[in-house]
Short mmCIF file of C-alpha atoms in Angstrom, two decimals:
data_model
loop_
_atom_site.label_atom_id
_atom_site.label_comp_id
_atom_site.label_asym_id
_atom_site.label_seq_id
_atom_site.Cartn_x
_atom_site.Cartn_y
_atom_site.Cartn_z
CA UNK Q 11 128.03 154.43 67.55
CA UNK Q 12 126.67 152.19 64.78
CA UNK Q 13 122.95 152.54 64.13
CA UNK Q 14 120.79 149.55 63.21
CA UNK Q 15 120.59 150.79 59.63
CA UNK Q 16 124.33 151.27 59.40
CA UNK Q 17 124.92 147.85 60.90
CA UNK Q 18 122.64 146.26 58.34
CA UNK Q 19 124.51 148.04 55.56
CA UNK Q 20 127.84 146.78 56.90
CA UNK Q 21 126.59 143.23 57.17
CA UNK Q 22 125.25 143.08 53.63
CA UNK Q 23 128.33 144.81 52.26
CA UNK Q 24 130.38 142.00 53.71
CA UNK Q 25 132.08 144.12 56.40
CA UNK Q 26 132.35 142.31 59.76
CA UNK Q 27 131.11 143.89 62.97
CA UNK Q 28 133.34 143.60 65.99
CA UNK Q 29 132.18 140.78 68.21
CA UNK Q 30 131.44 141.76 71.80
CA UNK Q 31 132.81 139.67 74.67
CA UNK Q 32 130.68 136.58 75.09
CA UNK Q 33 128.73 137.23 71.86
CA UNK Q 34 127.68 134.46 69.49
CA UNK Q 35 129.52 133.53 66.33
CA UNK Q 36 129.53 136.63 64.03
CA UNK Q 37 128.07 134.68 61.10
CA UNK Q 38 125.16 133.48 63.23
CA UNK Q 39 124.66 136.97 64.64
CA UNK Q 40 124.52 138.38 61.10
CA UNK Q 41 121.97 135.76 60.10
CA UNK Q 42 119.76 136.72 63.05
CA UNK Q 43 119.61 140.38 62.07
CA UNK Q 44 119.02 139.72 58.37
CA UNK Q 45 115.83 141.64 57.54
CA UNK Q 46 112.81 139.58 56.63
CA UNK Q 47 110.91 140.10 53.37
CA UNK Q 48 107.12 140.40 53.38
CA UNK Q 49 104.99 140.40 50.24
CA UNK Q 50 101.53 141.92 50.65
CA UNK Q 51 99.02 141.92 47.79
CA UNK Q 52 97.17 145.23 48.11
CA UNK Q 53 95.00 144.92 45.01
CA UNK Q 54 94.45 141.80 42.90
CA UNK Q 55 91.85 142.86 40.29
CA UNK Q 56 92.69 143.37 36.63
CA UNK Q 57 91.33 145.92 34.20
CA UNK Q 58 89.73 149.33 34.86
CA UNK Q 59 86.55 147.87 36.38
CA UNK Q 60 85.61 148.65 40.01
CA UNK Q 61 84.89 145.59 42.13
CA UNK Q 62 83.76 145.09 45.71
CA UNK Q 63 86.08 142.26 46.75
CA UNK Q 64 89.22 143.12 44.78
CA UNK Q 65 91.02 146.46 44.56
CA UNK Q 66 93.00 147.64 41.55
CA UNK Q 67 96.57 146.37 41.03
CA UNK Q 68 99.20 147.14 43.67
CA UNK Q 69 101.67 145.09 45.71
CA UNK Q 70 103.92 145.96 48.63
CA UNK Q 71 107.30 144.54 49.59
CA UNK Q 72 108.57 145.17 53.09
CA UNK Q 73 112.25 144.39 53.62
CA UNK Q 74 113.12 145.04 57.24
CA UNK Q 75 111.54 148.43 57.89
CA UNK Q 76 111.78 149.54 54.26
CA UNK Q 77 108.81 149.62 51.87
CA UNK Q 78 108.73 149.14 48.09
CA UNK Q 79 105.40 149.72 46.32
CA UNK Q 80 104.71 148.13 42.94
CA UNK Q 81 101.96 149.89 40.96
CA UNK Q 82 99.34 152.29 42.31
CA UNK Q 83 95.88 151.23 41.23
CA UNK Q 84 92.72 152.99 42.35
CA UNK Q 85 92.31 152.87 46.12
CA UNK Q 86 95.94 152.04 46.87
CA UNK Q 87 96.06 154.52 49.78
CA UNK Q 88 93.09 152.82 51.42
CA UNK Q 89 94.63 149.39 50.84
CA UNK Q 90 97.88 150.54 52.42
CA UNK Q 91 95.96 151.69 55.49
CA UNK Q 92 94.15 148.36 55.71
CA UNK Q 93 97.55 146.64 55.59
CA UNK Q 94 98.80 148.84 58.44
CA UNK Q 95 100.76 151.49 56.53
CA UNK Q 96 100.31 155.16 55.67
CA UNK Q 97 101.22 156.81 52.34
CA UNK Q 98 103.89 158.92 54.05
CA UNK Q 99 105.87 155.69 54.66
CA UNK Q 100 106.21 155.01 50.92
CA UNK Q 101 109.54 156.31 49.60
CA UNK Q 102 109.89 154.05 46.54
CA UNK Q 103 107.31 153.31 43.84
CA UNK Q 104 107.87 151.03 40.83
CA UNK Q 105 105.31 151.35 38.04
CA UNK Q 106 105.04 148.48 35.56
CA UNK Q 107 103.08 150.46 32.95
CA UNK Q 108 100.66 153.34 32.57
CA UNK Q 109 97.31 151.66 32.04
CA UNK Q 110 94.61 153.27 34.19
CA UNK Q 111 94.08 150.28 36.46
CA UNK Q 112 97.74 150.46 37.53
CA UNK Q 113 97.89 154.25 37.95
CA UNK Q 114 94.49 155.63 38.99
CA UNK Q 115 95.52 155.77 42.66
CA UNK Q 116 98.74 157.66 41.97
CA UNK Q 117 97.52 161.25 42.45
CA UNK Q 118 95.65 160.53 45.73
CA UNK Q 119 98.69 158.62 47.02
CA UNK Q 120 100.88 161.65 46.31
CA UNK Q 121 98.33 163.99 47.92
CA UNK Q 122 98.02 161.98 51.14
CA UNK Q 123 101.79 161.59 51.33
CA UNK Q 124 102.37 165.34 50.82
CA UNK Q 125 99.85 166.34 53.49
CA UNK Q 126 101.77 164.24 56.05
CA UNK Q 127 104.85 166.45 55.38
CA UNK Q 128 107.53 163.74 55.13
CA UNK Q 129 111.10 164.99 54.95
CA UNK Q 130 112.00 162.55 52.18
CA UNK Q 131 111.11 162.59 48.50
CA UNK Q 132 109.45 159.61 46.89
CA UNK Q 133 111.52 157.90 44.19
CA UNK Q 134 109.34 156.82 41.27
CA UNK Q 135 110.54 154.39 38.59
CA UNK Q 136 108.55 153.61 35.46
CA UNK Q 137 108.36 153.67 31.66
CA UNK Q 138 108.41 156.69 29.39
CA UNK Q 139 105.43 158.84 30.25
CA UNK Q 140 105.82 158.44 34.01
CA UNK Q 141 107.20 161.97 34.39
CA UNK Q 142 104.19 163.37 32.52
CA UNK Q 143 101.89 161.47 34.86
CA UNK Q 144 103.71 162.90 37.89
CA UNK Q 145 103.59 166.44 36.48
CA UNK Q 146 99.92 166.00 35.66
CA UNK Q 147 99.17 164.79 39.18
CA UNK Q 148 100.90 167.86 40.62
CA UNK Q 149 98.90 170.14 38.33
CA UNK Q 150 95.65 168.34 39.17
CA UNK Q 151 96.36 168.82 42.89
CA UNK Q 152 97.72 172.39 42.65
CA UNK Q 153 94.63 174.19 43.98
CA UNK Q 154 94.05 171.81 46.92
CA UNK Q 155 97.79 171.97 47.64
CA UNK Q 156 97.69 175.78 47.84
CA UNK Q 157 94.71 175.72 50.18
CA UNK Q 158 96.20 173.08 52.47
CA UNK Q 159 99.63 174.75 52.48
CA UNK Q 160 98.11 177.78 54.20
CA UNK Q 161 97.30 175.68 57.27
CA UNK Q 162 100.17 173.17 57.32
CA UNK Q 163 103.71 173.44 58.68
CA UNK Q 164 106.36 174.43 56.12
CA UNK Q 165 107.41 171.64 53.78
CA UNK Q 166 108.45 170.78 50.26
CA UNK Q 167 106.08 171.34 47.37
CA UNK Q 168 104.14 168.38 46.03
CA UNK Q 169 105.92 168.45 42.67
CA UNK Q 170 109.33 168.74 44.35
CA UNK Q 171 108.42 165.76 46.54
CA UNK Q 172 108.49 163.43 43.50
CA UNK Q 173 111.76 162.24 41.94
CA UNK Q 174 111.00 160.40 38.69
CA UNK Q 175 113.36 158.08 36.83
CA UNK Q 176 112.11 156.79 33.47
CA UNK Q 177 113.45 153.44 32.25
CA UNK Q 178 114.84 153.91 28.76
CA UNK Q 179 116.31 150.49 27.96
CA UNK Q 180 114.40 147.29 27.29
CA UNK Q 181 116.68 145.41 29.63
CA UNK Q 182 117.59 143.44 31.47
CA UNK Q 183 118.75 146.57 33.27
CA UNK Q 184 119.36 147.25 36.96
CA UNK Q 185 117.24 150.28 37.82
CA UNK Q 186 117.65 150.44 41.58
CA UNK Q 187 119.87 149.20 44.39
CA UNK Q 188 120.29 149.96 48.05
CA UNK Q 189 121.95 147.97 50.82
CA UNK Q 190 118.98 145.59 51.02
CA UNK Q 191 117.37 145.34 47.60
CA UNK Q 192 118.37 145.16 43.96
CA UNK Q 193 115.74 145.74 41.27
CA UNK Q 194 116.16 144.55 37.68
CA UNK Q 195 113.72 145.42 34.88
CA UNK Q 196 112.92 143.90 31.49
CA UNK Q 197 110.42 145.00 28.90
CA UNK Q 198 107.65 142.43 28.50
CA UNK Q 199 105.17 141.78 25.69
CA UNK Q 200 102.08 143.66 26.91
CA UNK Q 201 102.14 146.15 24.03
CA UNK Q 202 103.43 143.89 21.26
CA UNK Q 203 100.38 144.09 18.98
CA UNK Q 204 99.61 147.77 19.60
CA UNK Q 205 100.25 150.71 17.30
CA UNK Q 206 103.40 152.08 18.95
CA UNK Q 207 102.98 155.47 17.27
CA UNK Q 208 100.04 156.10 19.58
CA UNK Q 209 102.00 155.28 22.74
CA UNK Q 210 104.49 157.50 24.64
CA UNK Q 211 108.04 156.95 23.37
CA UNK Q 212 106.89 153.80 21.58
CA UNK Q 213 105.22 152.39 24.69
CA UNK Q 214 106.80 150.02 27.18
CA UNK Q 215 105.62 147.77 29.98
CA UNK Q 216 108.12 146.32 32.45
CA UNK Q 217 108.51 143.28 34.65
CA UNK Q 218 110.59 143.68 37.81
CA UNK Q 219 112.76 141.33 39.82
CA UNK Q 220 113.47 142.22 43.46
CA UNK Q 221 116.44 140.44 45.02
CA UNK Q 222 116.48 140.84 48.80
CA UNK Q 223 118.73 139.26 51.46
CA UNK Q 224 116.33 136.35 51.87
CA UNK Q 225 114.17 136.06 48.75
CA UNK Q 226 113.84 136.82 45.06
CA UNK Q 227 110.43 137.98 43.83
CA UNK Q 228 109.45 138.69 40.22
CA UNK Q 229 106.44 140.77 39.18
CA UNK Q 230 105.45 140.12 35.57
CA UNK Q 231 103.39 143.26 35.21
CA UNK Q 232 100.75 142.86 32.52
CA UNK Q 233 102.25 140.70 29.79
CA UNK Q 234 101.72 137.97 27.28
CA UNK Q 235 104.17 135.06 26.96
CA UNK Q 236 107.63 136.59 27.30
CA UNK Q 237 111.09 134.98 26.99
CA UNK Q 238 112.44 138.12 28.71
CA UNK Q 239 110.33 137.47 31.82
CA UNK Q 240 111.24 133.80 31.74
CA UNK Q 241 114.94 134.70 31.79
CA UNK Q 242 114.41 137.33 34.51
CA UNK Q 243 112.56 134.83 36.71
CA UNK Q 244 115.14 132.03 36.58
CA UNK Q 245 115.32 130.39 40.01
CA UNK Q 246 113.15 133.01 41.70
CA UNK Q 247 111.41 132.18 44.97
CA UNK Q 248 108.11 133.77 43.91
CA UNK Q 249 106.60 134.67 40.55
CA UNK Q 250 103.77 137.19 41.00
CA UNK Q 251 101.88 137.11 37.73
CA UNK Q 252 98.75 138.37 36.09
CA UNK Q 253 96.23 135.81 34.84
CA UNK Q 254 93.36 135.97 32.36
CA UNK Q 255 90.34 133.92 31.28
CA UNK Q 256 90.37 134.86 27.59
CA UNK Q 257 86.93 133.45 26.55
CA UNK Q 258 85.24 135.16 29.51
CA UNK Q 259 87.04 138.41 28.71
CA UNK Q 260 85.88 138.38 25.08
CA UNK Q 261 82.29 137.67 26.16
CA UNK Q 262 82.47 140.63 28.54
CA UNK Q 263 83.82 142.96 25.85
CA UNK Q 264 81.03 142.06 23.44
CA UNK Q 265 78.43 142.70 26.12
CA UNK Q 266 80.14 145.88 27.38
CA UNK Q 267 80.39 147.59 24.00
CA UNK Q 268 77.34 146.01 22.37
CA UNK Q 269 79.19 145.26 19.14
CA UNK Q 270 80.09 142.06 17.24
CA UNK Q 271 83.43 140.43 17.90
CA UNK Q 272 84.83 141.52 14.51
CA UNK Q 273 84.48 145.15 15.70
CA UNK Q 274 86.80 144.38 18.61
CA UNK Q 275 89.79 143.06 16.70
CA UNK Q 276 92.41 145.18 18.45
CA UNK Q 277 91.03 144.46 21.91
CA UNK Q 278 90.63 140.73 21.24
CA UNK Q 279 94.22 140.57 19.92
CA UNK Q 280 95.36 142.33 23.06
CA UNK Q 281 93.53 139.93 25.36
CA UNK Q 282 94.70 136.87 23.41
CA UNK Q 283 98.36 137.72 22.85
CA UNK Q 284 99.30 140.31 25.46
CA UNK Q 285 97.97 138.67 28.62
CA UNK Q 286 98.80 135.34 30.27
CA UNK Q 287 96.49 132.33 30.47
CA UNK Q 288 96.94 129.85 33.34
CA UNK Q 289 98.51 127.30 31.00
CA UNK Q 290 101.03 129.82 29.66
CA UNK Q 291 101.94 130.77 33.22
CA UNK Q 292 102.50 127.12 34.12
CA UNK Q 293 104.85 126.59 31.18
CA UNK Q 294 106.80 129.76 31.94
CA UNK Q 295 107.10 128.97 35.65
CA UNK Q 296 108.29 125.44 34.94
CA UNK Q 297 110.95 126.60 32.48
CA UNK Q 298 112.10 129.35 34.86
CA UNK Q 299 112.23 126.85 37.76
CA UNK Q 300 110.56 129.22 40.20
CA UNK Q 301 109.45 127.87 43.57
CA UNK Q 302 106.02 129.50 43.88
CA UNK Q 303 103.46 131.15 41.62
CA UNK Q 304 101.05 133.75 42.99
CA UNK Q 305 98.24 134.79 40.64
CA UNK Q 306 97.01 138.36 40.76
CA UNK Q 307 95.45 140.90 38.37
CA UNK Q 308 92.66 138.36 37.87
CA UNK Q 309 90.67 138.91 34.69
CA UNK Q 310 87.82 138.61 34.92
CA UNK Q 311 87.89 138.22 38.72
CA UNK Q 312 84.38 139.57 39.22
CA UNK Q 313 82.72 139.53 42.64
CA UNK Q 314 80.40 136.69 41.62
CA UNK Q 315 83.32 134.55 40.43
CA UNK Q 316 83.67 132.48 43.59
CA UNK Q 317 85.37 129.37 42.25
CA UNK Q 318 88.84 130.34 41.05
CA UNK Q 319 90.20 126.80 40.74
CA UNK Q 320 90.25 126.94 36.94
CA UNK Q 321 93.04 129.53 37.17
CA UNK Q 322 95.23 127.54 39.57
CA UNK Q 323 94.43 124.18 37.94
CA UNK Q 324 95.51 125.54 34.57
CA UNK Q 325 98.90 126.53 35.99
CA UNK Q 326 99.32 123.13 37.67
CA UNK Q 327 98.98 121.31 34.35
CA UNK Q 328 102.58 122.32 33.65
CA UNK Q 329 104.03 123.51 36.97
CA UNK Q 330 104.56 121.25 39.99
CA UNK Q 331 105.43 123.93 42.55
CA UNK Q 332 103.13 125.89 44.84
CA UNK Q 333 100.32 127.82 43.10
CA UNK Q 334 98.19 130.36 44.96
CA UNK Q 335 95.26 132.45 43.80
CA UNK Q 336 96.03 135.83 45.38
CA UNK Q 337 93.51 137.75 47.47
CA UNK Q 338 93.59 141.37 48.56
CA UNK Q 339 95.70 141.93 51.69
CA UNK Q 340 97.06 138.39 51.69
CA UNK Q 341 100.66 138.14 52.86
CA UNK Q 342 103.40 135.73 51.78
#
């Protein structure tokens, strides 16, 4: 007996299934069972600043019945529930980088997943330092884990539940593949101006391309202009990219820290060179010939920022395809 999962694997491996008497053409039958790809934006805010209307960065790909989570910002477990999923269903997590806004929901996600006692481990892919984050989460949760374990059915330990793979090469490098999805990573330019001696293993931030049976979707991660991302995104169906309003960000920093701009040189350089303005996104998308641009990780993206047309209009100056300002829980 061939299960649905096995049948899907055979189809995408190119192995024909025996046609039943009176069945349709095998090629058409294969096309009908090809799993669909859903993109759900769980959190579309940027920076470690709590907001009411936007959660911290996270996106979810559903390919057939399989889930692939990209980043785990604060509140990701709640956002998953609002989208109709529970943490126990997440078996694969891809982390672009280890800034707080992309990782603050990691430990709670692991805790809620562990309590549900899934039989499978969660595979976690990310830059150098990801294993330390996972070990730290397990240590942080050790006392609650011990207390809960006394009342739960037997199961694997929280630390043993996590299988971490750190990406060592700058790429492009294939970091994951199953019978439905291939994931390719490249290092982007998010840390280019930073003092690498202060970052784990020199510090890396990655963009990811997911190729599924029906679509190709690229996540820039946080990045400035990047030829590596541009090459990775060639011909992609969707480019999911961060976006920043640099003047507004600098004004916020000056107000936040109550210091003159010349005391914020490192942060201003970071905002200016290691994030993407709408115009830079438009140029990159046009050169990469992508079909659609979805803006997320909006900076500033505050709750009182109701008119977001400046972001999309800036992209459209250089890109003629579809441009969408992402919202939490929107699906594409």
